[in-house]
Short mmCIF file of C-alpha atoms and ligand atoms in Angstrom, two decimals:
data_model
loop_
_atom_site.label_atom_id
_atom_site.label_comp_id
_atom_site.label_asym_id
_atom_site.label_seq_id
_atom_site.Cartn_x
_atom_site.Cartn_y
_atom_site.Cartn_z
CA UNK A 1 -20.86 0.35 74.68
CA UNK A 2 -23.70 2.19 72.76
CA UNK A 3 -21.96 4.22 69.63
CA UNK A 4 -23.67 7.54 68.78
CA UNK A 5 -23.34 9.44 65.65
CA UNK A 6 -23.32 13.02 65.31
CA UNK A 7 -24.01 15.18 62.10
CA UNK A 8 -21.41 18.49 62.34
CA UNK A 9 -22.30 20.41 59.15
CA UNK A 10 -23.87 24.00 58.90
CA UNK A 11 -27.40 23.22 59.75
CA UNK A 12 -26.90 21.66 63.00
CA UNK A 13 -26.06 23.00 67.04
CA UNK A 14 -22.07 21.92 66.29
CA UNK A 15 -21.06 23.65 69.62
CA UNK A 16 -22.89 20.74 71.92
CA UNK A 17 -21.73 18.07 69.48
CA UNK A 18 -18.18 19.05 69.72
CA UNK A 19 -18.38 19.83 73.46
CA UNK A 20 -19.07 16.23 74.08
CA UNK A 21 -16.36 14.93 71.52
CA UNK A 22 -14.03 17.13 73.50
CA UNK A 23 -15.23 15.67 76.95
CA UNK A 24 -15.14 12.24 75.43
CA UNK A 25 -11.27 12.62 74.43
CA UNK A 26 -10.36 14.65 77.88
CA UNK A 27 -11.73 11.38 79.74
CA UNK A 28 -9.86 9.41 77.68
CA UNK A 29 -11.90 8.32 75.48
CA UNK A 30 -12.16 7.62 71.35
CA UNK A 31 -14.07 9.65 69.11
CA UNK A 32 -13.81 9.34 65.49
CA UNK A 33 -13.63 12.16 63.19
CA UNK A 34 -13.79 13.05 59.33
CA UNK A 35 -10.32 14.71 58.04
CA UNK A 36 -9.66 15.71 53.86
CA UNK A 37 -8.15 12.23 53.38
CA UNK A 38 -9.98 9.38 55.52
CA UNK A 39 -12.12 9.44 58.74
CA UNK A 40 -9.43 9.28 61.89
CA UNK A 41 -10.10 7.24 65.71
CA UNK A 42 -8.44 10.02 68.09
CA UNK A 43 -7.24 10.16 71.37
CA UNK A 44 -5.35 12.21 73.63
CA UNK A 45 -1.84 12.01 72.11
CA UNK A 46 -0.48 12.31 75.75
CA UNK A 47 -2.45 9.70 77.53
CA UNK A 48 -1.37 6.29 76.92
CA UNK A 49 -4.28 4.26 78.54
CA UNK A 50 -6.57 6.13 76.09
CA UNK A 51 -4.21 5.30 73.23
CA UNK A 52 -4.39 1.71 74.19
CA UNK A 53 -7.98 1.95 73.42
CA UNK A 54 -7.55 2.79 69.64
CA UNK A 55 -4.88 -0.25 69.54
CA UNK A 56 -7.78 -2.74 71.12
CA UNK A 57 -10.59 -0.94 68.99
CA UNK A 58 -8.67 -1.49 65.53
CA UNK A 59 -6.89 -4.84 66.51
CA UNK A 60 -3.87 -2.35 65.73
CA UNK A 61 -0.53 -4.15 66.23
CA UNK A 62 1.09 -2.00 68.54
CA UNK A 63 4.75 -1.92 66.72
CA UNK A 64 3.06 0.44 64.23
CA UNK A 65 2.56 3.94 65.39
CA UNK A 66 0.44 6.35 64.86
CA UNK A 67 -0.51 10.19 63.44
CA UNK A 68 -0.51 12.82 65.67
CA UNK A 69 -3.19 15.82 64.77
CA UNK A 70 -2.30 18.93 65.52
CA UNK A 71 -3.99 22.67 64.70
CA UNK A 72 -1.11 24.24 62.92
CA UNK A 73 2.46 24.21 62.16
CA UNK A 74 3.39 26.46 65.69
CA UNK A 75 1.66 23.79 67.67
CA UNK A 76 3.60 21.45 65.72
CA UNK A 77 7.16 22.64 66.46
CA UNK A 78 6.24 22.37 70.55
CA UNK A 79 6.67 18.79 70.05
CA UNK A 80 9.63 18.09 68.03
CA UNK A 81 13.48 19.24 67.76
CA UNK A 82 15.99 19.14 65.17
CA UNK A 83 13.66 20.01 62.79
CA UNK A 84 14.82 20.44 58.88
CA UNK A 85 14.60 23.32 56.87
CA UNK A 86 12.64 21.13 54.42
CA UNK A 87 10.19 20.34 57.09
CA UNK A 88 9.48 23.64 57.51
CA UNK A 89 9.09 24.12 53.89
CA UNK A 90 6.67 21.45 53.66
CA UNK A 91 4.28 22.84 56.62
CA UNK A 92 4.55 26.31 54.87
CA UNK A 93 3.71 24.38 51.21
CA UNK A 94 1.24 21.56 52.29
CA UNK A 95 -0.34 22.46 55.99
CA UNK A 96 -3.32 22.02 56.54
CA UNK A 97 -3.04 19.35 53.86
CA UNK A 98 -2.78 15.40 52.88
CA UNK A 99 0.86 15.57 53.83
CA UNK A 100 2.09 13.84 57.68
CA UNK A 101 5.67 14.55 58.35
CA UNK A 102 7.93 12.44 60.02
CA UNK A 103 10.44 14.04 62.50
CA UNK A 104 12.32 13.71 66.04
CA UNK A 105 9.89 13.78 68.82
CA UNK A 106 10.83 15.73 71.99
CA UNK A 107 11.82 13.04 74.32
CA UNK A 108 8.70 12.57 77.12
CA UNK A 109 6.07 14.64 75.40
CA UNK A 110 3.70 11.69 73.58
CA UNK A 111 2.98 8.80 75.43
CA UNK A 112 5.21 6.42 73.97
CA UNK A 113 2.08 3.41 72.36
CA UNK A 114 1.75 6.56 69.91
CA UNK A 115 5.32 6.67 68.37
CA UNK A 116 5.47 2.36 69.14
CA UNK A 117 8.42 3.33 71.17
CA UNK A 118 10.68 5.04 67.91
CA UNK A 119 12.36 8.34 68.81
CA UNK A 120 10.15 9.80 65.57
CA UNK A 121 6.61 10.85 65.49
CA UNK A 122 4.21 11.24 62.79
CA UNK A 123 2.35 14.66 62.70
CA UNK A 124 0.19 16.38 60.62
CA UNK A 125 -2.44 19.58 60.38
CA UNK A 126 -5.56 18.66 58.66
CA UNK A 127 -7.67 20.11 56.11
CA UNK A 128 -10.59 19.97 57.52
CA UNK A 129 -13.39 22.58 58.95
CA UNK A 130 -14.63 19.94 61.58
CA UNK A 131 -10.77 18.54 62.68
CA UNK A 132 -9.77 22.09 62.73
CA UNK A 133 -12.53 22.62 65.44
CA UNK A 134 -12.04 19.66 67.48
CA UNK A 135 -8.29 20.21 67.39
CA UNK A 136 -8.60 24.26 68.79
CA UNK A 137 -11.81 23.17 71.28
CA UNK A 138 -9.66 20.07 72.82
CA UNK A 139 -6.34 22.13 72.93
CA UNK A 140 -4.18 18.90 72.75
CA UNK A 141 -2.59 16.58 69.82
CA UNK A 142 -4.68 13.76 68.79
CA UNK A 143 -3.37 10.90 67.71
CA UNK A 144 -5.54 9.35 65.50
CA UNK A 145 -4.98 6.10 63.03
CA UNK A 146 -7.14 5.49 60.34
CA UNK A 147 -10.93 4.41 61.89
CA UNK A 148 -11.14 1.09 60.21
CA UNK A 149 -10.23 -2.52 61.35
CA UNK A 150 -6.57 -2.83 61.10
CA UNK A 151 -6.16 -5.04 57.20
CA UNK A 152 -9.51 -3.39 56.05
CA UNK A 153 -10.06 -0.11 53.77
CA UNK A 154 -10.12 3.14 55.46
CA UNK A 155 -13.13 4.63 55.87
CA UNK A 156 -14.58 7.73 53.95
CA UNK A 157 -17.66 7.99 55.36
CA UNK A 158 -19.32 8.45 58.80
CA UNK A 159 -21.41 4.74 57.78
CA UNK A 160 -18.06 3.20 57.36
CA UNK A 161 -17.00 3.97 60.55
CA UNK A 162 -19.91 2.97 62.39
CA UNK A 163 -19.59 -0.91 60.46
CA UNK A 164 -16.30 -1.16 62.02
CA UNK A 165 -16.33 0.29 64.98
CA UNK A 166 -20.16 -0.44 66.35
CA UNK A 167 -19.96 -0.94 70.05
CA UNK A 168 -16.07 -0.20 70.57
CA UNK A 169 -16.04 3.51 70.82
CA UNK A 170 -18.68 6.25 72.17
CA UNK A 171 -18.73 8.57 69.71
CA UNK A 172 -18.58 9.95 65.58
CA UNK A 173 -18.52 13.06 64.27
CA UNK A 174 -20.23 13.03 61.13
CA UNK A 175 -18.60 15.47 58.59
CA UNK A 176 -19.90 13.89 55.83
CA UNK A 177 -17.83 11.91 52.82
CA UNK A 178 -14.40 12.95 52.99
CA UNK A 179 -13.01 14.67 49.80
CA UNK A 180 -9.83 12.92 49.24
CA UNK A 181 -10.57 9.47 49.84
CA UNK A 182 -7.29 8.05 50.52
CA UNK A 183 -4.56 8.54 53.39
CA UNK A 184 -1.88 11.11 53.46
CA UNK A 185 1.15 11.05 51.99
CA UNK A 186 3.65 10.27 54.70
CA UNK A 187 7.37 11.82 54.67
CA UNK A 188 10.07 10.77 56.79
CA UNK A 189 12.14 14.49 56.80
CA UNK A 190 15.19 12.88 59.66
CA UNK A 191 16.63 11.01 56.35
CA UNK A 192 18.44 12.78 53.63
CA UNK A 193 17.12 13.27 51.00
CA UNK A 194 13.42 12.77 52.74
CA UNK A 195 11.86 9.87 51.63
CA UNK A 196 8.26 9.09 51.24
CA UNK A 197 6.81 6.15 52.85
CA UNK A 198 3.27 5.97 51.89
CA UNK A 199 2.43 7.67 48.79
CA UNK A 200 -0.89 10.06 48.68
CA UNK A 201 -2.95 13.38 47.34
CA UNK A 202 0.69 15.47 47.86
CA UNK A 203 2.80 13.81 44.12
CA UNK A 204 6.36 13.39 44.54
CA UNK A 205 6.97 15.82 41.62
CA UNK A 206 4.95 18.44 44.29
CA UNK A 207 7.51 17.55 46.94
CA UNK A 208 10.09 18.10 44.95
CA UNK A 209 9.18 21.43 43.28
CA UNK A 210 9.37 22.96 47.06
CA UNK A 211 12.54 20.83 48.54
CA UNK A 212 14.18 19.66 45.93
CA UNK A 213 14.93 15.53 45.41
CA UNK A 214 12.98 12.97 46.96
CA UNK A 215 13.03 9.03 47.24
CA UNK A 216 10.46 6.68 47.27
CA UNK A 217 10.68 3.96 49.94
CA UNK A 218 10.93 1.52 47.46
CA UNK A 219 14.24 2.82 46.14
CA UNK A 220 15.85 3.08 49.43
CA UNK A 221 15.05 -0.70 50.63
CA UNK A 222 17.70 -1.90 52.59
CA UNK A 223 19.15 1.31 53.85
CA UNK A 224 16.50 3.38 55.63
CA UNK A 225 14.05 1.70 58.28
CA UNK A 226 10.65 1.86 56.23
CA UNK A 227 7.48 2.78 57.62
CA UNK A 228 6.21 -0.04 60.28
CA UNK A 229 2.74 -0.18 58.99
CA UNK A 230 4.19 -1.14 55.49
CA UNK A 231 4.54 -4.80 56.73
CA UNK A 232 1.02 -5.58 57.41
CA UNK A 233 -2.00 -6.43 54.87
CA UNK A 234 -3.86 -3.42 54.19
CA UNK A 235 -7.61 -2.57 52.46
CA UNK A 236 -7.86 -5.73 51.59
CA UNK A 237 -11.90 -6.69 51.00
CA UNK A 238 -13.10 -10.23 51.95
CA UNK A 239 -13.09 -11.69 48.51
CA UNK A 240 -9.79 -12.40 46.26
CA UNK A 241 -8.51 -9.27 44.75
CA UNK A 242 -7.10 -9.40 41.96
CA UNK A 243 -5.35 -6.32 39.34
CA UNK A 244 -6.01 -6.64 35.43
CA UNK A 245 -4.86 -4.17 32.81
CA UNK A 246 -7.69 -1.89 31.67
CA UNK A 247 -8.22 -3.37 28.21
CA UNK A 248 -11.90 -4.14 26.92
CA UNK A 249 -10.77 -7.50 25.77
CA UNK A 250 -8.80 -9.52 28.22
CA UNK A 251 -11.50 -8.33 31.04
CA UNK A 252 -14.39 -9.52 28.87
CA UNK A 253 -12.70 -12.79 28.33
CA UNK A 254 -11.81 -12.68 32.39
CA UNK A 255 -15.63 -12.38 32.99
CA UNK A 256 -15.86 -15.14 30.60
CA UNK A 257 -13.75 -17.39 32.28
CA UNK A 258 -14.99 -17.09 35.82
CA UNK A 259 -18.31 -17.65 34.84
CA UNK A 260 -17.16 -20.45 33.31
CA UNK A 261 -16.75 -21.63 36.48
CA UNK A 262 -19.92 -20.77 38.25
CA UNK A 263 -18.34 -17.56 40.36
CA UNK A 264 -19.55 -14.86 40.35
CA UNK A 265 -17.04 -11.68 39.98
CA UNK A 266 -17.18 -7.73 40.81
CA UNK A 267 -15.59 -5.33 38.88
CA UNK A 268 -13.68 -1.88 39.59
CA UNK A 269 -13.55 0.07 36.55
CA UNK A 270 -13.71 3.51 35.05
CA UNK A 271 -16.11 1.89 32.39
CA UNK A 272 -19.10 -0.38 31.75
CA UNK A 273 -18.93 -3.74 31.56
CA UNK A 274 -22.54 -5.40 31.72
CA UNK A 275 -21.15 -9.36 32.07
CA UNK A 276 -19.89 -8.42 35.81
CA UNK A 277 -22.11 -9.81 38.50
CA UNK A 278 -21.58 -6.70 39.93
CA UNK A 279 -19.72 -2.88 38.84
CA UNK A 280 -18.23 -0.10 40.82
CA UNK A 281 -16.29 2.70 40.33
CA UNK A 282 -12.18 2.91 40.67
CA UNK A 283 -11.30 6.49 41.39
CA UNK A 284 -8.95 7.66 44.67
CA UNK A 285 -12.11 8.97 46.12
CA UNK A 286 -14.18 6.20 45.63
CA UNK A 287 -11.78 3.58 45.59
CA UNK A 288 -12.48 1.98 49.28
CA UNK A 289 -15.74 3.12 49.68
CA UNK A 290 -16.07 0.51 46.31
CA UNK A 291 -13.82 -2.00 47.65
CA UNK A 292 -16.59 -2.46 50.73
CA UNK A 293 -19.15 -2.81 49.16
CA UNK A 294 -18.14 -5.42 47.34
CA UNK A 295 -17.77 -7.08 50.83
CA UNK A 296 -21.74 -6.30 50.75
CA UNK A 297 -22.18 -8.81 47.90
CA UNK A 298 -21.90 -12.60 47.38
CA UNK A 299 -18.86 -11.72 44.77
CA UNK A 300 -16.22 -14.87 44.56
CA UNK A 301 -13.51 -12.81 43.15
CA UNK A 302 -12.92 -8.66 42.57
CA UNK A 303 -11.03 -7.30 39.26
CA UNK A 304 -9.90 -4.15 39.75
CA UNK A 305 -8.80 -2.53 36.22
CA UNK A 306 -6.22 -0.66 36.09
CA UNK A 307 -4.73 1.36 33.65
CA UNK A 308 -1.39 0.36 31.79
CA UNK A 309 -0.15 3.70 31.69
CA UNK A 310 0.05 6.36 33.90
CA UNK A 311 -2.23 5.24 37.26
CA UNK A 312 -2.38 7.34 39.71
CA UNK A 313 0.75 6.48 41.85
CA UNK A 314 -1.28 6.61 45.41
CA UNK A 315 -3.89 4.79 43.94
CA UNK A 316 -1.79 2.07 42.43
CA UNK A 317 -0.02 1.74 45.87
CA UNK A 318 -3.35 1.23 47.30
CA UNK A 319 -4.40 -1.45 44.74
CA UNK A 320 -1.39 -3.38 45.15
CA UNK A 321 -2.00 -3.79 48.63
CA UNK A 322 -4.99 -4.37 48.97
CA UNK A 323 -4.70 -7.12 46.01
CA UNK A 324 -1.38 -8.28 47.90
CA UNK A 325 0.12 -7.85 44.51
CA UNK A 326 -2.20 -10.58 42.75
CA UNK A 327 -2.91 -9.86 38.72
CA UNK A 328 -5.12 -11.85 37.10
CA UNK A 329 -4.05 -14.41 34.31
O1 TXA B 401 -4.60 10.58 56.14
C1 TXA B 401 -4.11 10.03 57.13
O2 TXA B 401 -2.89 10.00 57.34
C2 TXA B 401 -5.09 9.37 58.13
C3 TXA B 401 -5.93 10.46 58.75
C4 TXA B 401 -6.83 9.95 59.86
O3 TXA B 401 -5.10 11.49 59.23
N1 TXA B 401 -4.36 8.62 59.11
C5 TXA B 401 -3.74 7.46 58.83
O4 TXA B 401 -3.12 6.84 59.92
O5 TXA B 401 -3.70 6.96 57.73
P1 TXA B 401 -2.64 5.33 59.91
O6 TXA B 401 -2.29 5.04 61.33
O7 TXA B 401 -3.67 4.47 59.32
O8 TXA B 401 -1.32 5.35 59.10
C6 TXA B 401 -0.14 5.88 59.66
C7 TXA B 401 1.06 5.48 58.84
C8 TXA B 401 1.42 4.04 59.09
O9 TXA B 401 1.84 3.45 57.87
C9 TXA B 401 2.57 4.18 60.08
O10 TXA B 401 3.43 3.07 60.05
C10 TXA B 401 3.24 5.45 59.62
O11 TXA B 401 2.17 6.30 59.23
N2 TXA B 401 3.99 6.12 60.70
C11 TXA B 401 3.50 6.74 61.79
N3 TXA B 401 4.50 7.19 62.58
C12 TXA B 401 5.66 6.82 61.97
C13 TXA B 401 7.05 7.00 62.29
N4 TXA B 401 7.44 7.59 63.40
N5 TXA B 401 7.95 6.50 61.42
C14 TXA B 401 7.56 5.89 60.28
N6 TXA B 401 6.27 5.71 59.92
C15 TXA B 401 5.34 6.16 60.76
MG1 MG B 402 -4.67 3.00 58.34
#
């Protein structure tokens, strides 16, 4: 399968471009497309044979289900029941935002490889000019997972998509780099209090100021079924990752000691440090567009500094995945 890419900005005929991603996904098709946090693989939310074909095209394991995109917070309420007065604060406070809200799906209305056969779906409405449009032209929820391999850093740019997915689907909206840079937060509202399962842009302390007390997954272990996708390896670049406190020092002697032994090493850090083989920046919205390119480079090892107080939570979540909870000593 040829895959084309498609700029959608101001400067360009949008109206053919999103024609076709519209036929694309009414044939059942997958078309990727830039949202706020991370570029998104959607399909129609309703047709499982076209879901399938995200699954296949990620090398998704199908126990872990996915997003479903819709246009606003009316759309939203079609599709799900018992729905919390906290939810409904959250849509007014967050939508269109970084913030996917996990609720009771209306029994028979998504084909069931979205939701991985749970009674709860996933939905969001994102921030996003070029979403926004494909989501009102199409007329239908799209589910959409991130539109990387599954285990590999999500991709915030049109370029990233295209590595992964080359051949497996049709078509890509270009949008350009998305502004975020890392997934939504995602917040299961059927538990009391709601609890967040993925950590993103939208802070606990933000939740909180609109519905009042909040858990983190990790306090809740043990009680409340976590997130599915939680179990698998995640932005994890080809080379060892490993974390290391941000401290001049102990990363210079680090250098040190892998050179020591003929490696050569790639560092993420908010600051210069002219020993590493190779440098690139650790920010949320640069954060996996660093970690592949470091898979562009002969690097044996990746140090990704962090700092000792006060990381960005989402960030740190990210990092400890994707070094599988490795620090360097
Ligand atoms: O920012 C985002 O959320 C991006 C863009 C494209 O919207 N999407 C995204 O999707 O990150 P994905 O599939 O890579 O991550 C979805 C996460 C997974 O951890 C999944 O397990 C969880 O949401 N999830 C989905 N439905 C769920 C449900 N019913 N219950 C618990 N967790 C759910
Ligand atoms: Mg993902």
């Amino acid at each position: 399968m040829e895959t084309k890419t498609v700029l959608v900005d101001g400067d360009v005929n949008n109206e053919g471009s999103y024609s076709q991603a519209v036929d694309y996904i009414r044939e059942g098709q997958v078309v990727a497309f830039p949202t706020e946090t991370v570029y998104g693989l959607g399909a129609d939310a309703m047709n499982a044979d076209a879901v399938a074909k995200i699954f296949e095209a990620k090398g998704r394991p199908t126990d872990n289900p996915l997003i479903v995109h819709v246009d606003s917070k009316e759309t939203a309420l079609e599709f799900v029941e018992e729905v919390s007065d906290k939810a409904l604060q959250c849509m007014d406070a967050f939508w269109p935002g970084a913030l996917t809200l996990i609720m009771h799906a209306k029994p028979d209305t998504f084909a069931t490889n979205v939701t991985a056969g749970l009674s709860t779906v996933g939905i969001r409405v994102p921030d996003h000019p070029v979403a926004l449009s494909l989501l009102k032209r199409l007329k239908q929820p799209i589910a959409a997972p991130s539109a990387n391999k599954s285990g590999k850093p999500s991709p915030t740019l049109a370029e990233h998509v295209l590595f992964d997915m080359n051949g497996k689907i049709p078509f890509i909206l270009d949008g350009g780099p998305t502004k975020v840079g890392i997934e939504s937060t995602v917040l299961d509202t059927t538990s009391s209090p709601p609890v967040i399962l993925r950590p993103g842009q939208v802070t606990k302390e933000q939740l909180e100021q609109v519905i009042g007390t909040v858990r983190l997954s990790s306090e809740t272990q043990g009680n409340t079924p976590k997130s599915p996708g939680m179990k698998y390896a995640h932005y994890a670049p080809s080379a060892p990752l490993y974390l290391i406190e941000h401290n001049s020092k102990l990363i210079e002697k680090a250098i040190d000691h892998i050179h020591g032994k003929s490696k050569k090493i790639a560092v993420l850090s908010r600051e210069d440090f002219a020993a590493a083989d190779y440098l690139f920046p650790l920010s949320v919205d640069k954060l996996y567009d660093s970690l592949r390119k470091c898979d562009q480079t002969d690097a044996d090892l990746i140090l990704a500094c962090v700092l000792p107080e006060g990381e960005n939570a989402a960030l740190m979540n990210r990092l400890e995945k994707a070094a599988d909870h490795k620090w360097f000593s």
